[in-house]
CSV table of C-alpha atoms and ligand atoms in Angstrom, one decimal:
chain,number,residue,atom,x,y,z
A,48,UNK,CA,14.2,-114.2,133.8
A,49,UNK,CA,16.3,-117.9,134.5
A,50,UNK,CA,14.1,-119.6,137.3
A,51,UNK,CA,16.4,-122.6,137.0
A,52,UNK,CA,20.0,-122.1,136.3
A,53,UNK,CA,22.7,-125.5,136.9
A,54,UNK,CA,26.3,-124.3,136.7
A,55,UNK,CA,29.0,-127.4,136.6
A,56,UNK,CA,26.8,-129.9,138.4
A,57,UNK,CA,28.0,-133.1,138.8
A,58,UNK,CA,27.1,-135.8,140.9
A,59,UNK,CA,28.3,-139.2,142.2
A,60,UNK,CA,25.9,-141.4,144.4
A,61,UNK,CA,27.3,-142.8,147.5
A,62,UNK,CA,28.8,-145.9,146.8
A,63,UNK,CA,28.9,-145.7,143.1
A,64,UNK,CA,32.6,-145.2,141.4
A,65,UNK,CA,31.1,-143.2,138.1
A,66,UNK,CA,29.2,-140.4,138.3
A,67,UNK,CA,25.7,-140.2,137.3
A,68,UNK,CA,25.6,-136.4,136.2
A,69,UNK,CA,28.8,-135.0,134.7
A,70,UNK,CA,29.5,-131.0,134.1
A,71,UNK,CA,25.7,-129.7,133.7
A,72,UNK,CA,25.2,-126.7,132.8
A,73,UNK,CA,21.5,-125.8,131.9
A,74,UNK,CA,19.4,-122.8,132.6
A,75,UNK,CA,15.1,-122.7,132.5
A,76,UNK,CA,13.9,-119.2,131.8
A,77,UNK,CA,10.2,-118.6,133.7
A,78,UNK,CA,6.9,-119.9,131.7
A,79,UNK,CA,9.6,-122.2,129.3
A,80,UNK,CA,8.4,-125.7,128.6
A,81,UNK,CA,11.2,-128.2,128.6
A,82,UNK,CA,11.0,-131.5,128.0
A,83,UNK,CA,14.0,-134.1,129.1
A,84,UNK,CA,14.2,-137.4,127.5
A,85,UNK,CA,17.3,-139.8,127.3
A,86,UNK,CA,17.9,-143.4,127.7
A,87,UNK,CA,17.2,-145.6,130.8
A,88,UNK,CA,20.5,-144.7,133.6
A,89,UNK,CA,20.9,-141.4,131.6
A,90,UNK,CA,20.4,-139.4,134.7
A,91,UNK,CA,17.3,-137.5,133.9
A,92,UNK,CA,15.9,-138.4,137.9
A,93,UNK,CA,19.0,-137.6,138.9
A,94,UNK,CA,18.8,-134.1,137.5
A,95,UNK,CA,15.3,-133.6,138.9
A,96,UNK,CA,16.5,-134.5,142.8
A,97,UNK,CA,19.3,-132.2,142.4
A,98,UNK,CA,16.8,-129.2,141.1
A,99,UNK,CA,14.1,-129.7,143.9
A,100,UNK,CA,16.6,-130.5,146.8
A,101,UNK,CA,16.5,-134.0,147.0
A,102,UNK,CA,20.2,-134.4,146.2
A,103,UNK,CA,21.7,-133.2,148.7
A,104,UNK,CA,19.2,-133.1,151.4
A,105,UNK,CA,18.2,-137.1,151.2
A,106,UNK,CA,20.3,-138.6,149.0
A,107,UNK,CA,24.1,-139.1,150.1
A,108,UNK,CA,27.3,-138.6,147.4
A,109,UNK,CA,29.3,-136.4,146.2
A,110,UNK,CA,28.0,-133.0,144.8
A,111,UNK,CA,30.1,-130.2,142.7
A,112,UNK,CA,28.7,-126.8,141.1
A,113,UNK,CA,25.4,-124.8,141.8
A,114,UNK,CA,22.1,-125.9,141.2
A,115,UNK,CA,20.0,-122.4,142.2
A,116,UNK,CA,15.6,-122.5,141.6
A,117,UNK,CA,14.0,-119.0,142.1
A,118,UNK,CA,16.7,-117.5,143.0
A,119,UNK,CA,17.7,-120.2,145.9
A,120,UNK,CA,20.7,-122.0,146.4
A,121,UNK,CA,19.1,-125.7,146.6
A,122,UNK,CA,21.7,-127.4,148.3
A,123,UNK,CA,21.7,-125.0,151.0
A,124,UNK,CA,17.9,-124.4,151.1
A,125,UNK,CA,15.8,-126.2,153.2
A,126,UNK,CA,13.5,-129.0,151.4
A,127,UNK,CA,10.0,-127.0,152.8
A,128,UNK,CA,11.1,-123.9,151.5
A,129,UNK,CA,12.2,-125.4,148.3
A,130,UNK,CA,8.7,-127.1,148.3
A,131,UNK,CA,7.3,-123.8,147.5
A,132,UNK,CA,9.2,-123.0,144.5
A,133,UNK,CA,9.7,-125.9,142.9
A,134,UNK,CA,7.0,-129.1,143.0
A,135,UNK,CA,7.7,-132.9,141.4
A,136,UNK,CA,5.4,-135.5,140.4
A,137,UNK,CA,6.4,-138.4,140.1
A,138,UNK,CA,5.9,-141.6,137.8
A,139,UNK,CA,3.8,-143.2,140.4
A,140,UNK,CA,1.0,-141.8,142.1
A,141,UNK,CA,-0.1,-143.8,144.5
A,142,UNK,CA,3.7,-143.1,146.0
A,143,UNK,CA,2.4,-139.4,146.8
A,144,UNK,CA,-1.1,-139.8,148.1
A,145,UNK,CA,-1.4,-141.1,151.9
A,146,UNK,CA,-4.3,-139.3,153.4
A,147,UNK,CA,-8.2,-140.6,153.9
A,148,UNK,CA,-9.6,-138.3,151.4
A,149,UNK,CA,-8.9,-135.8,148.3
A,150,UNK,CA,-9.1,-132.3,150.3
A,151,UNK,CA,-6.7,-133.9,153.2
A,152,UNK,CA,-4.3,-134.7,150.5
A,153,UNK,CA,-4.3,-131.6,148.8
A,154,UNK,CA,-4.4,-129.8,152.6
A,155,UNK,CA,-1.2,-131.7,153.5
A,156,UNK,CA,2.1,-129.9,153.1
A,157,UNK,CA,-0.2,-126.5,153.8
A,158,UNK,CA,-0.7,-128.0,157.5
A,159,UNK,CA,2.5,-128.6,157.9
A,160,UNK,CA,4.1,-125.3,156.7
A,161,UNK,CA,1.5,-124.3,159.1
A,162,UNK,CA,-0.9,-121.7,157.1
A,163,UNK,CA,-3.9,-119.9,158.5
A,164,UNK,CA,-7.0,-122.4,158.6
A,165,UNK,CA,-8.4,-120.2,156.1
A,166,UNK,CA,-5.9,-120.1,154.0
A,167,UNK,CA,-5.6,-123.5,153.6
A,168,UNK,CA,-9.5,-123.5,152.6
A,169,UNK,CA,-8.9,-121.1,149.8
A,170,UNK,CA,-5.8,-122.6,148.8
A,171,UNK,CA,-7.2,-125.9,148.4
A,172,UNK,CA,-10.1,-125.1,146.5
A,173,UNK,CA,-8.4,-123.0,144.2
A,174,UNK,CA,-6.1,-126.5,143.5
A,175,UNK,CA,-9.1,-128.4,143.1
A,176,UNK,CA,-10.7,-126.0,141.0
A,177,UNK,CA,-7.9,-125.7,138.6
A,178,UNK,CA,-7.4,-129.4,138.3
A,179,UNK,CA,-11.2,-129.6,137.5
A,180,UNK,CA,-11.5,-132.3,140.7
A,181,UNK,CA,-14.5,-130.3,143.3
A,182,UNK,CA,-16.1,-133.7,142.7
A,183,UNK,CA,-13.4,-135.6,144.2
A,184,UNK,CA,-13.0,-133.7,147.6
A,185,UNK,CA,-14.5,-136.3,149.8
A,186,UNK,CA,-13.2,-139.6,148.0
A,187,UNK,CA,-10.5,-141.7,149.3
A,188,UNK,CA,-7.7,-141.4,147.4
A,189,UNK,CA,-6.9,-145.2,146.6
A,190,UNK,CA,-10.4,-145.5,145.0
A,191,UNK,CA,-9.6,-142.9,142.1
A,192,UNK,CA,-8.6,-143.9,138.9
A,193,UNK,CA,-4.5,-143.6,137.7
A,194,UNK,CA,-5.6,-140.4,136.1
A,195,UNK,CA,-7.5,-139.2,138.7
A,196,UNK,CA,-4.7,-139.9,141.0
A,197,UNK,CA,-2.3,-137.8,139.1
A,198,UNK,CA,-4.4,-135.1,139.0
A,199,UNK,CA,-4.7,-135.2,143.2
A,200,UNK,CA,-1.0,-135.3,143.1
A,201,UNK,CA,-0.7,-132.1,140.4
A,202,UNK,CA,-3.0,-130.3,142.5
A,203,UNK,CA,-1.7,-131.0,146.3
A,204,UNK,CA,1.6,-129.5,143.9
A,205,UNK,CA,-0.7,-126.7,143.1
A,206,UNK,CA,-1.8,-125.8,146.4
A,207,UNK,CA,2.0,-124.5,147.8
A,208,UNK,CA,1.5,-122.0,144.3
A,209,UNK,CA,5.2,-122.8,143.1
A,210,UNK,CA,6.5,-121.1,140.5
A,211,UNK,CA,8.3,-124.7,138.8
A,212,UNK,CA,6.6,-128.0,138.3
A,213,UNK,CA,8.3,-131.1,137.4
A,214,UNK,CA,7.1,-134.1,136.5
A,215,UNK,CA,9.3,-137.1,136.4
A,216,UNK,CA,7.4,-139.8,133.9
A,217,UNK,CA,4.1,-139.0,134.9
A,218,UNK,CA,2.2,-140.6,132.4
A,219,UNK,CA,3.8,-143.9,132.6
A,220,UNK,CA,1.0,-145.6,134.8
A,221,UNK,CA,-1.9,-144.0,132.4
A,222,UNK,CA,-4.1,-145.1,129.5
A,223,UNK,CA,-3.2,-143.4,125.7
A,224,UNK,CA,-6.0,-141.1,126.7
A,225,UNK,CA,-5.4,-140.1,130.2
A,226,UNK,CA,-1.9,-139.3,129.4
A,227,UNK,CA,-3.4,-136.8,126.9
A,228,UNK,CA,-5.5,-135.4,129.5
A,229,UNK,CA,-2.8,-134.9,131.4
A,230,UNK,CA,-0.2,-133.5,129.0
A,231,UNK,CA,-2.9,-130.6,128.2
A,232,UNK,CA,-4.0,-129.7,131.0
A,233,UNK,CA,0.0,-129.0,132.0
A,234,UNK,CA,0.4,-127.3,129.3
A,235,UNK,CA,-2.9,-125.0,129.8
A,236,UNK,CA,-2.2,-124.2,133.5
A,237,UNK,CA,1.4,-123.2,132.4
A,238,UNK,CA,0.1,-120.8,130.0
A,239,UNK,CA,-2.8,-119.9,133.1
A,240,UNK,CA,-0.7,-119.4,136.0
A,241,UNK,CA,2.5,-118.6,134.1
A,242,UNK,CA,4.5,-121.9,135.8
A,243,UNK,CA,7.7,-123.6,134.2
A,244,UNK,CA,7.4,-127.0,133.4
A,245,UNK,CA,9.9,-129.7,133.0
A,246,UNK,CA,8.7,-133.0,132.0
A,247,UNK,CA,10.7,-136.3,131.5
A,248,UNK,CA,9.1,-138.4,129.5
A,249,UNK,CA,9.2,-141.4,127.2
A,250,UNK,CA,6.0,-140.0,124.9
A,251,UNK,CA,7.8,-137.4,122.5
A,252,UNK,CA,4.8,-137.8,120.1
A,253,UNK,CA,2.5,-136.2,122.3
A,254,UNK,CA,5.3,-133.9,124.6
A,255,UNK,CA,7.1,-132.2,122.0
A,256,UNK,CA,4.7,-130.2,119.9
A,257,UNK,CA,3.6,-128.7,123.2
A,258,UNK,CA,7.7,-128.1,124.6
A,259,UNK,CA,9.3,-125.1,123.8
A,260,UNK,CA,12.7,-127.1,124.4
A,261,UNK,CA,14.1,-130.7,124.3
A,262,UNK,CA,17.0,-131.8,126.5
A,263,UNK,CA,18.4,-135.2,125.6
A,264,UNK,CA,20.5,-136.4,128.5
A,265,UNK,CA,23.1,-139.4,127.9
A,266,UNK,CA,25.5,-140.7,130.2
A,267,UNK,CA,24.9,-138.2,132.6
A,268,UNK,CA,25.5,-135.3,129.7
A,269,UNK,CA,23.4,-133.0,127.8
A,270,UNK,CA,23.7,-134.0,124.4
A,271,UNK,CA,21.0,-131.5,123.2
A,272,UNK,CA,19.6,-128.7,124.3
A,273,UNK,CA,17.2,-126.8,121.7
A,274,UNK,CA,14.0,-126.5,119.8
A,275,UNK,CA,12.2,-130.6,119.5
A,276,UNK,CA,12.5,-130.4,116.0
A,277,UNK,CA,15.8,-129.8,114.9
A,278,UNK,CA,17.0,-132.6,117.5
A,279,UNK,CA,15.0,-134.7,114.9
A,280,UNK,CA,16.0,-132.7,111.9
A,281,UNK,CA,19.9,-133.5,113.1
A,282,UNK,CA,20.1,-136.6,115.2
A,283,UNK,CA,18.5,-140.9,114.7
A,284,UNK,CA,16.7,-140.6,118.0
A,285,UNK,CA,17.1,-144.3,118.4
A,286,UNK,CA,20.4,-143.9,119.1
A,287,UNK,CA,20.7,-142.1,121.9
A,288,UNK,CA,17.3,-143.1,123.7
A,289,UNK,CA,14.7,-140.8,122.2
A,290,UNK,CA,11.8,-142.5,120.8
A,291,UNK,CA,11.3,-140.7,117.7
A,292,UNK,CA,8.2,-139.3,116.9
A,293,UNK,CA,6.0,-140.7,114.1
A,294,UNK,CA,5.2,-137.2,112.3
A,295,UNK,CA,9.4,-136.9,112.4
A,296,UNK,CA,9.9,-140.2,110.7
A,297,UNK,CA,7.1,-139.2,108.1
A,298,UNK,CA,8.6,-136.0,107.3
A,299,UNK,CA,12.1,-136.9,106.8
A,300,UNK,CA,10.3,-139.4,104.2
A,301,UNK,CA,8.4,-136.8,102.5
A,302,UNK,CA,11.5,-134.6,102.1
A,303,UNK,CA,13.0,-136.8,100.1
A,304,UNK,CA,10.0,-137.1,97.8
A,305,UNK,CA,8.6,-133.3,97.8
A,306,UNK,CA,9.2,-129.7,98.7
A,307,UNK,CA,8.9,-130.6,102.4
A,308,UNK,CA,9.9,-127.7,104.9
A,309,UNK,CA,11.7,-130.2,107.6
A,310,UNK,CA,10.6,-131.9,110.5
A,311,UNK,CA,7.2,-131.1,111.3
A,312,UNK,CA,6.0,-132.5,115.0
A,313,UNK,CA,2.7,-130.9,115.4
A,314,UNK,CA,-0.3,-132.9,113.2
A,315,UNK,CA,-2.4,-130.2,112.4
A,316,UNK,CA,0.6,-128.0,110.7
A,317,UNK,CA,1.6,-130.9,108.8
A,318,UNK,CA,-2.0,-131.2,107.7
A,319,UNK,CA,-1.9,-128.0,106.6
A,320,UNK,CA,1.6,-128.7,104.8
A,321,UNK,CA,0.2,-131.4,102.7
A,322,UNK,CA,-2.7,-129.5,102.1
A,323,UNK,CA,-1.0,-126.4,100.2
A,324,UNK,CA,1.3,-129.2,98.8
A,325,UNK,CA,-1.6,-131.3,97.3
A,326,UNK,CA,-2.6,-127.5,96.5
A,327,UNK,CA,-0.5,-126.9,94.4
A,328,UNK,CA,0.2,-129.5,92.4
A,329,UNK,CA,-4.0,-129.9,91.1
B,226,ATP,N1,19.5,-143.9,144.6
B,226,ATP,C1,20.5,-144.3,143.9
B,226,ATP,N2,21.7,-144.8,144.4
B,226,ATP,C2,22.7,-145.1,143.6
B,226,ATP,N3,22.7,-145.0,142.2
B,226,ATP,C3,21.7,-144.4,141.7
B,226,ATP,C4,20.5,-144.1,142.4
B,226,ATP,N4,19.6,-143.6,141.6
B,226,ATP,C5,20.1,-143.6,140.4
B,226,ATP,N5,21.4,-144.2,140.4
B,226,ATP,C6,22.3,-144.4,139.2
B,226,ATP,O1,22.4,-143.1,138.6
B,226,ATP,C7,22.4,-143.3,137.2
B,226,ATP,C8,21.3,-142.4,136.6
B,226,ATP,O2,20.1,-142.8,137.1
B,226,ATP,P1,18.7,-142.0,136.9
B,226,ATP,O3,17.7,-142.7,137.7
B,226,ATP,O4,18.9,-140.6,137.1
B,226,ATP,O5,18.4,-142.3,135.3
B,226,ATP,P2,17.1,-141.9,134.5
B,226,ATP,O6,17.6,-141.2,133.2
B,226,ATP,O7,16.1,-141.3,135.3
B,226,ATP,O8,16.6,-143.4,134.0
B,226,ATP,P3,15.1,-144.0,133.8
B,226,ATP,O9,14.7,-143.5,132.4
B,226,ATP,O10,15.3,-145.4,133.8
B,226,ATP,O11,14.2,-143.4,134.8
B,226,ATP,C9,22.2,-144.8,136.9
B,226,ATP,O12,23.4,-145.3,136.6
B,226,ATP,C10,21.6,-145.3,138.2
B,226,ATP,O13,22.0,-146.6,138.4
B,227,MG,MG1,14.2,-141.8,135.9
């Protein structure tokens, strides 16, 4: 089932001659994992706002086609509903967290659809619980580590159960390590709780063994749109804003040496690769 489908969407921000998204068409089927990369002014944020409501419902310019999430037409959707189908992080967190402590934060948008009291409580502990952060009800937010804030944010997301997350650079303010942390525990509540995920992001190394789907966006375009490793198989990332992954490089290089089956993004298969290679030449 298509959770996000984008038919001809193209948008020009108020006061800007060119437009920054030109002619989209992209669809997200339910549980998919896509990550988006592209240069810098590419349009990827654009693309975002226009999938959870932001465009048109804060940002002014000129919209054309259908963006539609769940089954909702976001341009004609209220932002609150939208909320609970479609959630965003974004690159910085201290941006999303404004309350005195962890469980307020997470509480938040719950309050102000105005749930049951109990309902909030269950909600909120379920979030906390799946972001492994019980410990951190009572601390302030601005106290928490870059990590720890991003997991607040993920789960205040969490709490209004929808069915989409995106997350718009959200490692970009967080040690090697964290960002690790944070790209597998997306990817293990996706496979938990079922939820689409699409991810901008600069890191393809540690993104795109985990994506079921790369989308390259350049001058407000889709370039590509399919499986990480033939993008690397066909295209130099380099030129068109993708960083390109060490294990890509290293296998184009071994193809031209050995029986090499392509580009191979995930370490421990190309382990295993070099392994049965070594194999059989002893
Ligand atoms: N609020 C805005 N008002 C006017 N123009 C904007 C606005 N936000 C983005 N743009 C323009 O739209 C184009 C696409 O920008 P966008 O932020 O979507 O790119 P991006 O791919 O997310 O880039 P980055 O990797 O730097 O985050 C750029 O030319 C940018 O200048
Ligand atoms: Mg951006």
């Amino acid at each position: 089932m298509k959770v996000i489908e984008v038919r001809g969407l193209s948008f020009t921000y108020s006061g800007q001659d060119k437009p920054s998204l030109r002619d989209i068409n992209f669809e997200v089927g339910e549980g998919e994992f896509v990550l988006i990369s592209g240069p810098s002014g590419g349009g990827k944020s654009t693309l975002c706002r226009c999938i959870n409501g932001l465009i048109p419902h804060f940002y002014e310019g000129e919209l054309r086609g259908e963006v539609y999430v769940d089954g909702l037409p976001t341009s004609k959707t209220p932002t609150h509903i939208l909320s609970q189908h479609v959630g965003m992080v974004f690159q910085n967190p201290q941006n999303q967290l404004f309350s005195l402590n962890v469980e307020s934060d997470v509480a938040f948008a719950l309050e102000n659809l105005g749930l049951p009291r109990e309902e909030i409580r269950d909600r909120v502990d379920e979030a906390l619980a799946l972001m492994g952060i019980e410990d951190l009800a009572d601390r302030s937010p601005v106290e928490l580590s870059g990590g720890q804030q991003q997991k607040v944010a993920l789960a205040s997301i969490l709490a209004l159960r929808p069915k989409v997350i995106m997350l718009d650079e959200p490692t970009s303010f967080l040690d090697p390590m964290s960002a690790m942390n944070l790209v597998e525990l997306v990817d293990r509540l996706r496979r938990k709780l079922g939820l689409t995920i699409l991810m901008v992001e600069h890191r393809i190394d540690l993104i795109a063994p985990r994506a079921d789907r790369l989308a390259v966006i350049y001058e407000g375009q889709i370039l590509y749109d399919g499986p990480p490793r033939d993008f690397f198989e066909k295209y130099d990332g380099h030129l068109y804003g993708v960083s390109v992954p060490k294990l890509a490089r290293l296998s184009k290089e071994m193809a031209r040496h050995l029986e090499w089956p392509g580009v191979i993004l995930d370490i421990d298969e190309f382990e295993r690769v070099v392994r049965l290679i070594a194999g059989h030449r002893l």
